[in-house]
Coordinates of C-alpha atoms in Angstrom, one line a residue:
M230 CA 70.8 -1.4 -50.4
K231 CA 67.8 -2.3 -48.1
R232 CA 70.0 -4.8 -46.2
A233 CA 72.7 -2.1 -45.8
L234 CA 70.2 0.4 -44.5
K235 CA 68.8 -2.2 -42.0
I236 CA 72.3 -3.0 -40.7
L237 CA 73.0 0.7 -40.4
S238 CA 69.8 1.3 -38.5
I239 CA 70.6 -1.5 -36.1
S240 CA 74.1 -0.2 -35.6
I241 CA 72.8 3.3 -34.9
F242 CA 70.2 1.9 -32.5
S243 CA 73.0 -0.1 -30.8
A244 CA 75.1 2.9 -30.5
A245 CA 72.3 4.8 -28.9
L246 CA 71.9 2.0 -26.3
I247 CA 75.6 2.0 -25.7
G248 CA 75.6 5.7 -25.1
S249 CA 72.8 5.3 -22.5
G250 CA 74.7 2.6 -20.7
I251 CA 72.0 -0.1 -21.2
L252 CA 73.8 -2.6 -23.4
F253 CA 77.5 -2.7 -22.7
T254 CA 78.4 -4.5 -19.5
A255 CA 81.5 -6.5 -18.7
G256 CA 81.5 -10.0 -20.3
K257 CA 78.9 -9.4 -23.0
S258 CA 79.9 -10.7 -26.5
A259 CA 79.4 -8.9 -29.8
D260 CA 76.7 -11.5 -30.6
N261 CA 74.7 -10.5 -27.6
Y262 CA 74.8 -6.8 -28.8
F263 CA 73.6 -7.9 -32.2
Q264 CA 70.8 -10.1 -30.8
I265 CA 69.5 -7.4 -28.5
A266 CA 69.5 -4.8 -31.3
K267 CA 68.0 -7.3 -33.8
N268 CA 65.1 -8.3 -31.5
I269 CA 64.3 -4.7 -30.6
D270 CA 64.1 -3.9 -34.3
I271 CA 61.8 -6.9 -34.9
F272 CA 59.6 -5.8 -32.0
N273 CA 59.5 -2.2 -33.4
T274 CA 58.5 -3.5 -36.8
L275 CA 55.8 -5.8 -35.4
Y276 CA 54.4 -3.0 -33.2
K277 CA 54.1 -0.7 -36.2
Q278 CA 52.4 -3.3 -38.4
I279 CA 49.8 -4.1 -35.7
N280 CA 48.9 -0.5 -35.3
V281 CA 48.6 0.1 -39.1
Y282 CA 46.9 -3.1 -40.2
Y283 CA 45.0 -4.7 -37.2
V284 CA 41.3 -4.9 -38.0
D285 CA 40.1 -2.9 -34.9
E286 CA 41.5 0.2 -33.4
T287 CA 44.4 -0.5 -31.0
K288 CA 45.5 1.3 -27.9
P289 CA 49.3 1.7 -28.4
G290 CA 50.0 2.5 -24.7
K291 CA 48.1 -0.6 -23.6
L292 CA 49.8 -2.8 -26.1
I293 CA 53.2 -1.7 -24.9
K294 CA 52.3 -2.1 -21.2
T295 CA 51.1 -5.6 -21.9
A296 CA 54.3 -6.5 -23.7
I297 CA 56.4 -5.0 -20.9
D298 CA 54.5 -6.8 -18.2
A299 CA 54.8 -10.1 -20.1
M300 CA 58.5 -9.7 -20.5
L301 CA 59.1 -8.9 -16.9
D302 CA 56.8 -11.7 -15.8
S303 CA 59.3 -14.1 -17.3
L304 CA 61.9 -12.9 -14.8
D305 CA 60.7 -12.6 -11.2
P306 CA 57.7 -10.9 -9.5
Y307 CA 59.9 -8.1 -8.0
T308 CA 61.1 -6.6 -11.3
V309 CA 58.3 -4.2 -12.0
F310 CA 57.5 -1.3 -14.4
Y311 CA 55.8 1.8 -13.1
P312 CA 54.0 3.9 -15.7
E313 CA 53.6 7.6 -14.9
S314 CA 50.1 7.0 -13.7
D315 CA 51.4 4.7 -10.9
I316 CA 54.2 6.9 -9.6
E317 CA 52.1 7.8 -6.6
D318 CA 52.0 4.1 -5.7
Y319 CA 55.7 3.9 -6.1
K320 CA 56.3 6.9 -3.9
F321 CA 54.1 5.3 -1.2
M322 CA 56.1 2.1 -1.2
T323 CA 59.4 3.9 -0.6
T324 CA 58.4 6.8 1.6
G325 CA 55.1 5.7 3.1
Q326 CA 53.6 9.0 1.9
Y327 CA 51.0 9.9 -0.7
G328 CA 48.4 12.6 -1.3
G329 CA 44.9 11.4 -0.5
I330 CA 42.2 11.0 2.0
G331 CA 44.0 8.5 4.3
A332 CA 41.9 5.4 4.4
L333 CA 42.0 1.7 3.3
I334 CA 39.2 0.8 0.9
R335 CA 37.9 -2.6 -0.3
T336 CA 35.3 -3.8 -2.8
V337 CA 32.2 -5.5 -1.5
D338 CA 29.2 -6.5 -3.6
N339 CA 29.8 -4.0 -6.4
H340 CA 30.5 -1.2 -3.9
V341 CA 33.8 0.4 -2.8
V342 CA 33.7 0.5 1.0
I343 CA 35.8 2.4 3.5
A344 CA 37.7 -0.5 5.3
E345 CA 39.7 1.6 7.8
P346 CA 40.3 5.3 8.1
Y347 CA 43.7 6.3 9.3
E348 CA 43.6 8.2 12.6
N349 CA 44.1 12.0 12.3
F350 CA 43.9 12.0 8.5
P351 CA 41.3 13.5 6.2
A352 CA 38.8 10.6 6.0
Q353 CA 38.6 10.3 9.8
K354 CA 38.6 14.1 10.3
A355 CA 35.7 14.3 7.9
G356 CA 33.7 11.7 9.9
L357 CA 34.0 8.8 7.5
R358 CA 33.8 5.4 9.2
A359 CA 34.7 1.9 8.3
G360 CA 31.7 0.3 6.5
D361 CA 30.7 3.5 4.7
R362 CA 29.9 2.7 1.1
I363 CA 31.0 5.3 -1.5
I364 CA 28.2 6.3 -3.8
T365 CA 29.7 9.3 -5.7
V366 CA 32.9 11.3 -5.7
D367 CA 32.6 14.8 -7.2
G368 CA 29.3 13.8 -8.8
D369 CA 30.7 10.7 -10.6
T370 CA 29.3 7.4 -9.6
A371 CA 31.5 5.0 -7.6
I372 CA 29.1 2.0 -8.0
G373 CA 30.6 -0.7 -10.1
K374 CA 34.2 0.6 -9.7
N375 CA 36.8 -1.6 -8.0
S376 CA 39.1 -0.5 -5.2
S377 CA 42.0 0.0 -7.6
E378 CA 40.0 2.4 -9.8
M379 CA 38.6 4.3 -6.8
S380 CA 42.0 4.6 -5.2
K381 CA 43.2 6.6 -8.2
V382 CA 40.2 8.9 -7.8
L383 CA 40.7 9.5 -4.1
K384 CA 44.4 10.1 -4.3
G385 CA 45.6 13.5 -5.5
Q386 CA 47.3 16.8 -4.7
P387 CA 47.2 17.8 -1.0
G388 CA 44.9 20.7 -0.4
T389 CA 42.4 19.7 -3.1
K390 CA 38.8 19.0 -2.2
L391 CA 36.5 16.0 -2.7
E392 CA 32.7 16.0 -2.4
M393 CA 31.7 12.5 -1.5
V394 CA 28.3 10.9 -1.0
V395 CA 28.3 7.8 1.2
D396 CA 25.8 5.2 2.3
R397 CA 26.2 4.4 6.0
P398 CA 24.6 1.1 7.1
G399 CA 21.9 1.9 9.6
S400 CA 21.3 5.4 8.3
D401 CA 18.0 6.3 6.5
Q402 CA 19.7 8.6 4.0
Y403 CA 22.9 9.3 2.2
L404 CA 25.5 11.4 3.9
E405 CA 27.3 14.2 2.0
V406 CA 30.9 14.6 3.1
E407 CA 33.6 17.1 2.1
V408 CA 37.1 15.8 2.4
I409 CA 40.3 17.8 1.9
R410 CA 43.2 15.7 0.7
E411 CA 46.4 15.9 2.7
E412 CA 49.9 14.5 2.5
V413 CA 49.3 11.1 4.2
K414 CA 52.3 9.5 6.0
I415 CA 51.7 6.0 7.2
D416 CA 53.5 5.2 10.5
E417 CA 56.1 2.5 10.1
V418 CA 55.6 1.9 13.9
P419 CA 51.9 2.1 14.4
Y420 CA 52.2 1.0 18.0
Y421 CA 54.7 0.4 20.8
G422 CA 54.3 -0.1 24.5
K423 CA 54.8 -2.3 27.5
V424 CA 53.1 -5.7 27.3
K425 CA 54.3 -7.0 30.7
E426 CA 56.3 -5.6 33.5
G427 CA 59.8 -5.0 32.1
V428 CA 58.9 -6.2 28.6
G429 CA 58.5 -3.8 25.7
Y430 CA 56.9 -4.3 22.4
I431 CA 57.5 -2.6 19.0
K432 CA 55.4 -3.3 15.9
L433 CA 57.2 -2.4 12.7
N434 CA 55.0 -2.5 9.5
S435 CA 57.4 -1.4 6.8
F436 CA 60.9 -0.4 6.0
T437 CA 60.3 3.0 4.4
E438 CA 62.6 6.0 4.8
T439 CA 62.0 6.8 8.5
A440 CA 61.6 3.2 9.8
S441 CA 64.9 3.0 11.7
S442 CA 64.5 6.5 13.3
N443 CA 61.0 5.6 14.5
V444 CA 62.1 2.2 15.9
K445 CA 65.0 4.0 17.7
K446 CA 62.6 6.5 19.1
A447 CA 60.3 3.7 20.4
L448 CA 63.2 1.8 21.9
V449 CA 64.6 4.8 23.7
D450 CA 61.2 5.8 25.0
L451 CA 60.5 2.3 26.3
K452 CA 63.8 2.1 28.1
E453 CA 63.8 5.6 29.6
N454 CA 60.1 6.1 30.4
E455 CA 58.6 2.7 30.7
G456 CA 61.5 1.0 32.4
V457 CA 61.6 -2.0 30.0
K458 CA 64.5 -4.5 30.5
S459 CA 63.8 -6.6 27.3
V460 CA 62.1 -6.0 24.0
I461 CA 59.9 -7.7 21.4
L462 CA 60.4 -6.5 17.8
D463 CA 57.3 -7.6 15.7
L464 CA 58.1 -8.1 12.0
R465 CA 55.1 -10.3 11.2
G466 CA 53.3 -9.3 8.0
N467 CA 56.1 -6.9 7.1
G468 CA 57.0 -7.4 3.5
G469 CA 60.2 -5.4 3.6
G470 CA 61.4 -2.2 1.9
L471 CA 64.7 -0.3 2.0
L472 CA 67.8 -2.3 2.6
R473 CA 69.6 0.6 4.4
E474 CA 66.7 0.8 6.9
A475 CA 67.1 -2.9 7.7
V476 CA 70.9 -2.3 8.4
N477 CA 70.1 0.7 10.5
I478 CA 67.5 -1.2 12.6
V479 CA 70.0 -4.0 13.3
N480 CA 72.5 -1.3 14.2
L481 CA 70.3 -0.4 17.2
F482 CA 71.4 -3.7 18.8
V483 CA 74.9 -4.4 17.5
P484 CA 78.3 -2.6 17.4
K485 CA 79.2 0.0 14.9
G486 CA 81.1 -1.6 12.0
T487 CA 79.3 -4.9 12.1
E488 CA 78.5 -6.5 8.7
V489 CA 74.8 -7.0 8.4
V490 CA 74.4 -8.1 4.8
Y491 CA 76.5 -8.7 1.7
T492 CA 75.0 -8.2 -1.7
K493 CA 76.3 -9.9 -4.9
G494 CA 75.1 -9.3 -8.4
K495 CA 76.1 -9.8 -12.0
N496 CA 77.6 -6.3 -12.1
E497 CA 80.5 -5.8 -9.7
E498 CA 79.1 -2.5 -8.4
W499 CA 76.6 -4.6 -6.5
N500 CA 79.2 -6.7 -4.8
R501 CA 79.4 -4.8 -1.5
S502 CA 79.3 -5.2 2.2
H503 CA 76.7 -3.2 4.2
R504 CA 77.9 -2.5 7.7
T505 CA 76.5 -0.6 10.6
I506 CA 77.7 3.0 10.8
N507 CA 76.2 4.4 14.0
D508 CA 76.6 3.8 17.7
P509 CA 74.1 1.3 19.0
V510 CA 71.3 2.1 21.4
D511 CA 71.7 -1.1 23.6
L512 CA 74.1 -4.0 23.1
E513 CA 72.9 -6.1 26.0
I514 CA 69.1 -5.8 26.2
P515 CA 67.4 -9.2 25.6
L516 CA 65.7 -9.2 22.3
T517 CA 63.1 -11.4 20.5
V518 CA 62.1 -11.0 16.9
L519 CA 58.7 -12.2 15.7
I520 CA 58.3 -13.4 12.1
D521 CA 55.7 -15.3 10.0
G522 CA 55.2 -16.4 6.4
S523 CA 54.6 -12.8 5.3
S524 CA 57.9 -11.5 6.8
A525 CA 60.0 -10.9 3.7
S526 CA 63.1 -9.1 2.3
A527 CA 64.2 -6.4 4.8
S528 CA 62.4 -8.1 7.6
E529 CA 64.4 -11.3 6.8
I530 CA 67.6 -9.3 6.8
V531 CA 66.9 -8.0 10.3
A532 CA 65.6 -11.4 11.7
G533 CA 68.3 -13.4 10.0
T534 CA 71.2 -11.1 11.0
I535 CA 69.9 -11.0 14.6
Q536 CA 69.9 -14.8 14.5
D537 CA 73.2 -15.2 12.8
L538 CA 74.9 -12.9 15.3
D539 CA 73.2 -14.7 18.2
R540 CA 72.0 -11.3 19.3
G541 CA 68.4 -12.3 19.9
V542 CA 65.8 -15.1 19.7
V543 CA 63.6 -15.4 16.6
I544 CA 60.1 -16.7 17.3
G545 CA 57.1 -17.6 15.1
Q546 CA 56.8 -19.3 11.7
N547 CA 59.1 -19.7 8.8
S548 CA 59.6 -16.4 6.9
F549 CA 58.8 -15.9 3.2
G550 CA 62.2 -16.5 1.7
K551 CA 63.1 -13.4 -0.4
G552 CA 66.9 -13.1 -0.7
L553 CA 66.8 -10.7 -3.6
V554 CA 67.7 -7.0 -3.8
Q555 CA 66.0 -4.4 -6.1
Q556 CA 67.0 -1.0 -7.3
T557 CA 64.8 1.6 -8.9
K558 CA 65.9 3.0 -12.3
D559 CA 64.4 6.1 -13.9
L560 CA 63.1 5.6 -17.4
S561 CA 61.8 8.1 -20.0
Y562 CA 58.5 10.0 -19.8
N563 CA 58.5 10.0 -16.0
T564 CA 58.3 6.2 -15.8
K565 CA 60.4 3.9 -13.5
M566 CA 61.5 0.3 -13.2
K567 CA 62.3 -1.6 -10.1
V568 CA 64.8 -4.3 -11.1
T569 CA 66.4 -7.2 -9.2
V570 CA 70.1 -6.5 -9.2
A571 CA 71.6 -8.8 -6.6
K572 CA 71.1 -11.6 -4.0
Y573 CA 71.9 -10.8 -0.4
Y574 CA 73.8 -12.9 2.1
I575 CA 73.5 -12.5 5.9
P576 CA 76.5 -12.8 8.3
S577 CA 76.6 -16.6 8.4
G578 CA 77.1 -16.6 4.6
R579 CA 73.7 -18.0 3.7
C580 CA 71.2 -16.7 1.2
I581 CA 67.6 -17.4 2.2
Q582 CA 66.0 -17.1 -1.3
R583 CA 63.3 -19.8 -1.5
L584 CA 62.4 -19.8 -5.2
D585 CA 64.7 -20.2 -8.1
Y586 CA 63.4 -17.9 -10.8
S587 CA 66.3 -18.7 -13.2
H588 CA 65.1 -22.3 -13.5
K589 CA 61.3 -22.5 -13.9
D590 CA 59.3 -25.7 -14.5
E591 CA 57.4 -26.6 -17.6
D592 CA 54.4 -24.5 -16.4
G593 CA 56.6 -21.5 -16.0
K594 CA 56.6 -21.6 -12.2
A595 CA 59.7 -21.0 -10.1
T596 CA 60.7 -24.1 -8.1
E597 CA 61.7 -24.2 -4.4
V598 CA 65.2 -25.2 -3.4
P599 CA 65.1 -28.9 -2.6
D600 CA 65.9 -29.9 1.0
S601 CA 68.7 -32.0 -0.3
L602 CA 70.4 -29.0 -1.7
R603 CA 70.0 -26.7 1.3
K604 CA 73.4 -26.0 2.8
E605 CA 74.4 -25.7 6.5
F606 CA 75.9 -22.6 8.0
E607 CA 76.8 -21.6 11.5
T608 CA 75.8 -18.6 13.6
E609 CA 78.5 -16.7 15.6
N610 CA 78.0 -19.1 18.5
G611 CA 78.2 -22.2 16.3
R612 CA 74.5 -23.0 16.0
T613 CA 73.4 -24.6 12.7
V614 CA 71.3 -22.7 10.3
L615 CA 70.2 -23.5 6.7
D616 CA 70.0 -21.5 3.5
G617 CA 67.4 -21.7 0.7
A618 CA 64.0 -21.5 2.6
G619 CA 63.7 -18.2 4.4
I620 CA 64.5 -17.7 8.1
E621 CA 63.5 -20.6 10.4
P622 CA 62.7 -19.3 13.8
D623 CA 64.6 -20.6 16.9
I624 CA 61.2 -21.3 18.5
K625 CA 58.4 -22.3 16.2
V626 CA 54.9 -21.4 17.3
E627 CA 52.1 -23.2 15.4
N628 CA 49.3 -20.9 14.7
Q629 CA 45.8 -22.3 15.3
K630 CA 44.1 -22.9 11.9
A631 CA 41.0 -20.9 11.4
S632 CA 37.9 -23.0 11.6
P633 CA 35.6 -23.3 8.5
I634 CA 33.0 -21.2 10.1
L635 CA 35.5 -18.4 10.9
Q636 CA 36.8 -18.6 7.3
V637 CA 33.4 -18.1 5.8
L638 CA 32.5 -15.3 8.2
L639 CA 35.6 -13.5 7.1
G640 CA 35.2 -14.3 3.5
K641 CA 31.6 -13.1 3.4
S642 CA 32.6 -9.9 5.3
L643 CA 30.2 -10.8 8.1
I644 CA 32.7 -10.1 10.8
F645 CA 33.4 -6.7 9.1
D646 CA 29.7 -5.9 8.7
Y647 CA 28.8 -6.8 12.3
A648 CA 31.6 -4.5 13.6
T649 CA 29.9 -1.8 11.5
H650 CA 26.6 -2.6 13.1
F651 CA 28.1 -2.7 16.6
R652 CA 29.8 0.8 16.0
N653 CA 26.4 2.2 15.0
E654 CA 24.8 0.9 18.1
N655 CA 27.5 1.7 20.6
D656 CA 29.2 5.1 21.0
T657 CA 32.0 3.9 23.2
I658 CA 33.8 0.8 24.3
P659 CA 36.5 0.3 27.0
Q660 CA 40.2 0.7 26.1
A661 CA 41.3 -1.6 23.3
S662 CA 43.8 -3.4 25.6
T663 CA 41.0 -4.4 27.9
F664 CA 38.0 -4.7 25.6
Q665 CA 36.2 -8.1 25.5
L666 CA 32.9 -9.1 24.2
S667 CA 30.4 -10.0 26.9
D668 CA 28.2 -13.1 26.7
K669 CA 25.3 -10.8 25.9
Q670 CA 27.2 -9.1 23.1
Y671 CA 28.2 -12.4 21.6
A672 CA 24.6 -13.6 21.8
D673 CA 23.6 -10.4 19.9
F674 CA 26.2 -11.3 17.2
E675 CA 24.6 -14.8 16.9
K676 CA 21.2 -13.3 16.6
W677 CA 22.4 -10.8 14.0
L678 CA 23.9 -13.7 12.0
S679 CA 20.7 -15.8 12.0
S680 CA 19.3 -13.7 9.2
K681 CA 22.4 -13.9 7.0
E682 CA 23.2 -16.3 4.2
Y683 CA 26.4 -18.3 4.5
E684 CA 27.4 -21.8 3.9
Y685 CA 30.6 -23.8 4.4
T686 CA 32.0 -27.3 4.4
T687 CA 34.0 -28.6 7.3
R688 CA 37.3 -30.5 6.7
T689 CA 35.5 -33.7 8.1
E690 CA 32.7 -33.3 5.5
K691 CA 35.3 -32.9 2.7
M692 CA 37.0 -36.1 3.9
L693 CA 33.7 -38.0 4.0
E694 CA 33.0 -36.8 0.4
K695 CA 36.4 -38.3 -0.6
L696 CA 35.6 -41.5 1.2
E697 CA 32.3 -41.8 -0.7
E698 CA 34.1 -41.2 -4.0
A699 CA 36.7 -43.9 -3.2
T700 CA 34.2 -46.5 -2.0
K701 CA 32.1 -46.0 -5.1
K702 CA 35.1 -46.3 -7.4
E703 CA 36.3 -49.5 -5.6
K704 CA 32.7 -50.8 -5.5
Y705 CA 32.4 -51.0 -1.6
Y706 CA 29.8 -48.2 -1.3
N707 CA 26.7 -50.4 -1.4
E708 CA 28.0 -52.4 1.6
I709 CA 28.5 -49.3 3.7
K710 CA 26.0 -46.8 2.4
D711 CA 23.6 -47.0 5.4
S712 CA 26.4 -46.6 7.9
Y713 CA 27.9 -43.8 5.7
A714 CA 24.6 -41.9 5.6
E715 CA 24.2 -42.2 9.3
L716 CA 27.8 -41.0 9.9
K717 CA 27.3 -38.1 7.4
Q718 CA 24.2 -37.0 9.2
K719 CA 26.0 -37.0 12.6
M720 CA 29.0 -35.1 11.2
H721 CA 27.0 -32.5 9.3
H722 CA 27.9 -29.2 10.7
N723 CA 25.5 -27.1 12.7
K724 CA 26.0 -23.3 12.5
A725 CA 24.6 -22.5 15.9
K726 CA 26.7 -25.2 17.5
D727 CA 29.9 -24.1 15.6
L728 CA 29.4 -20.5 16.7
K729 CA 29.7 -21.8 20.3
T730 CA 32.4 -24.5 19.7
F731 CA 34.7 -22.0 17.9
R732 CA 33.7 -18.9 20.0
D733 CA 37.3 -18.4 21.2
Q734 CA 38.5 -18.0 17.6
I735 CA 35.6 -15.8 16.5
D736 CA 35.8 -13.7 19.6
K737 CA 39.5 -12.8 18.9
V738 CA 38.8 -11.7 15.4
L739 CA 35.6 -9.9 16.2
E740 CA 37.0 -8.0 19.2
N741 CA 40.0 -6.9 17.0
E742 CA 37.7 -5.6 14.2
I743 CA 35.4 -3.8 16.7
A744 CA 38.4 -2.2 18.5
S745 CA 39.6 -0.8 15.2
R746 CA 36.3 1.1 14.8
Y747 CA 37.0 3.2 17.9
Y748 CA 40.8 3.2 18.2
Y749 CA 41.9 2.6 14.6
Q750 CA 45.1 0.7 13.8
K751 CA 46.7 1.2 17.2
G752 CA 43.6 -0.2 18.8
R753 CA 43.6 -3.2 16.5
I754 CA 47.1 -4.1 17.5
Q755 CA 46.5 -3.5 21.3
A756 CA 43.4 -5.7 21.1
S757 CA 45.3 -8.6 19.5
L758 CA 48.1 -8.7 22.0
N759 CA 46.1 -10.2 24.9
E760 CA 45.7 -13.5 23.2
D761 CA 48.7 -13.6 20.9
D762 CA 50.6 -16.9 21.1
D763 CA 53.8 -15.6 19.6
V764 CA 53.9 -12.6 22.0
A765 CA 53.1 -14.9 24.9
K766 CA 56.0 -17.2 23.9
A767 CA 58.3 -14.2 23.6
I768 CA 57.4 -12.9 27.0
E769 CA 58.0 -16.4 28.5
V770 CA 61.5 -16.6 26.9
L771 CA 62.5 -13.0 27.9
N772 CA 61.4 -13.7 31.5
N773 CA 63.6 -16.8 31.7
N774 CA 67.3 -15.8 31.4
E775 CA 68.5 -19.4 31.5
K776 CA 66.2 -20.4 28.6
Y777 CA 67.0 -17.3 26.6
S778 CA 70.8 -17.8 26.9
G779 CA 70.5 -21.5 26.3
I780 CA 68.7 -21.0 22.9
L781 CA 71.5 -18.7 21.8
T782 CA 74.3 -21.1 22.8
V783 CA 72.9 -24.5 22.2
S784 CA 71.3 -25.6 18.9
A785 CA 67.6 -25.5 19.0
K786 CA 67.2 -27.5 15.9

């Protein structure tokens, strides 16, 4: 009787899943249906027994969330569950909008700190500055909370009020600030402008719902009002977003009806071609696309399609390599799931997915596609391109590696803290595009640093340590220890010397951070363009018609 009831309950449960459209898809066997129902029943029984018999009180919601996260973690990092409490974060990812104060925050030494207020939004309107440490919000302490916890406190219904107490470095007393939350909309295009005579620049940060319309607006404005004859589209650091927005951005430069990407999934509904549906803005304007290791997903669709169609030159570093498509599904109780439903293929026929999540190693890590298995494809003009490892730029630009002293100054937030100090001491600076630290100002930075604690090890010192270990292991150390000690002493880093040796690196980062304190994100971008190797290379290519055309017609590999 019990067995009959159990089978009946499984059958009823299976029928419920069938009715919801979860279980029955083409090609599934009856055994699959039974296995799914069986294991859900086992999980249900286990979950009940833990809640009844476990020695301590359990938190049912937390248990289920842990189980869900572990299950999804066995798939890929892009299949994600959003509980009702995180729906605001989901909304931000798809629309770029949320209700809140409009500021980036970070955790530093047990304090949550305003990292960057967004221009013309509540935090900036209320007078909050980067570097302000949050002490209380509506009377509740913020000390000891992390940025994730504080983010949930600061977000909320537009029009609602927050009473904040902040500690501003350099001020003798706490500041009381009233902030009225608003609907915050982050600009997908935080900056565009003319970088050289005839050369336009557009920075695209994300592919949310209005990305293509904002890129189009920038492109038209640059052509009609700035007289640009060529354009740089900057997708560096852009992790992607909506596929349709990627198609629409490509559409600005290619004919209506062009296939941009083809998606293919387990279910036939995802086997579809995505083509441009609008008239282009300009089919002839010379175009360069900037990418780096953080350019992913929709960014790679744009860069890869432009490359495959030989419509422009891709410059920078190899992209991330995400050739997967996600769709959001509504679940019960106002929860959602973003699930990987397909792989995408750009016009040459290649998929640029770098990691194989269906075949993980013994440690559970996805493996990269071996070079020996990467396949060759051809662009429209017959140039060779490869699949399986992101988008390889037509022109690679090697970024200068940050020196150890710069790494530690960033890691210890000393660059950030000095920019806060500088802002408190200086009411104004020149325009971000022209701002440079003077010798006197850099000397002030060196003096300010002299009282700070920071240590680091250079790459040379690390190699010497390895040499010492190897010689001791192989019993040569006694013969060289005097020479080794002398060499080690000579090579030991000197902070004051390194601050001068690597001033060019430190200057760039420091000027960028300081510019953001006066001109916000737009100023940060403007300040960085003057000494940007990728942008400089793009300008060089765009100003040389022969080189530009040659790259697109002759293999640059």
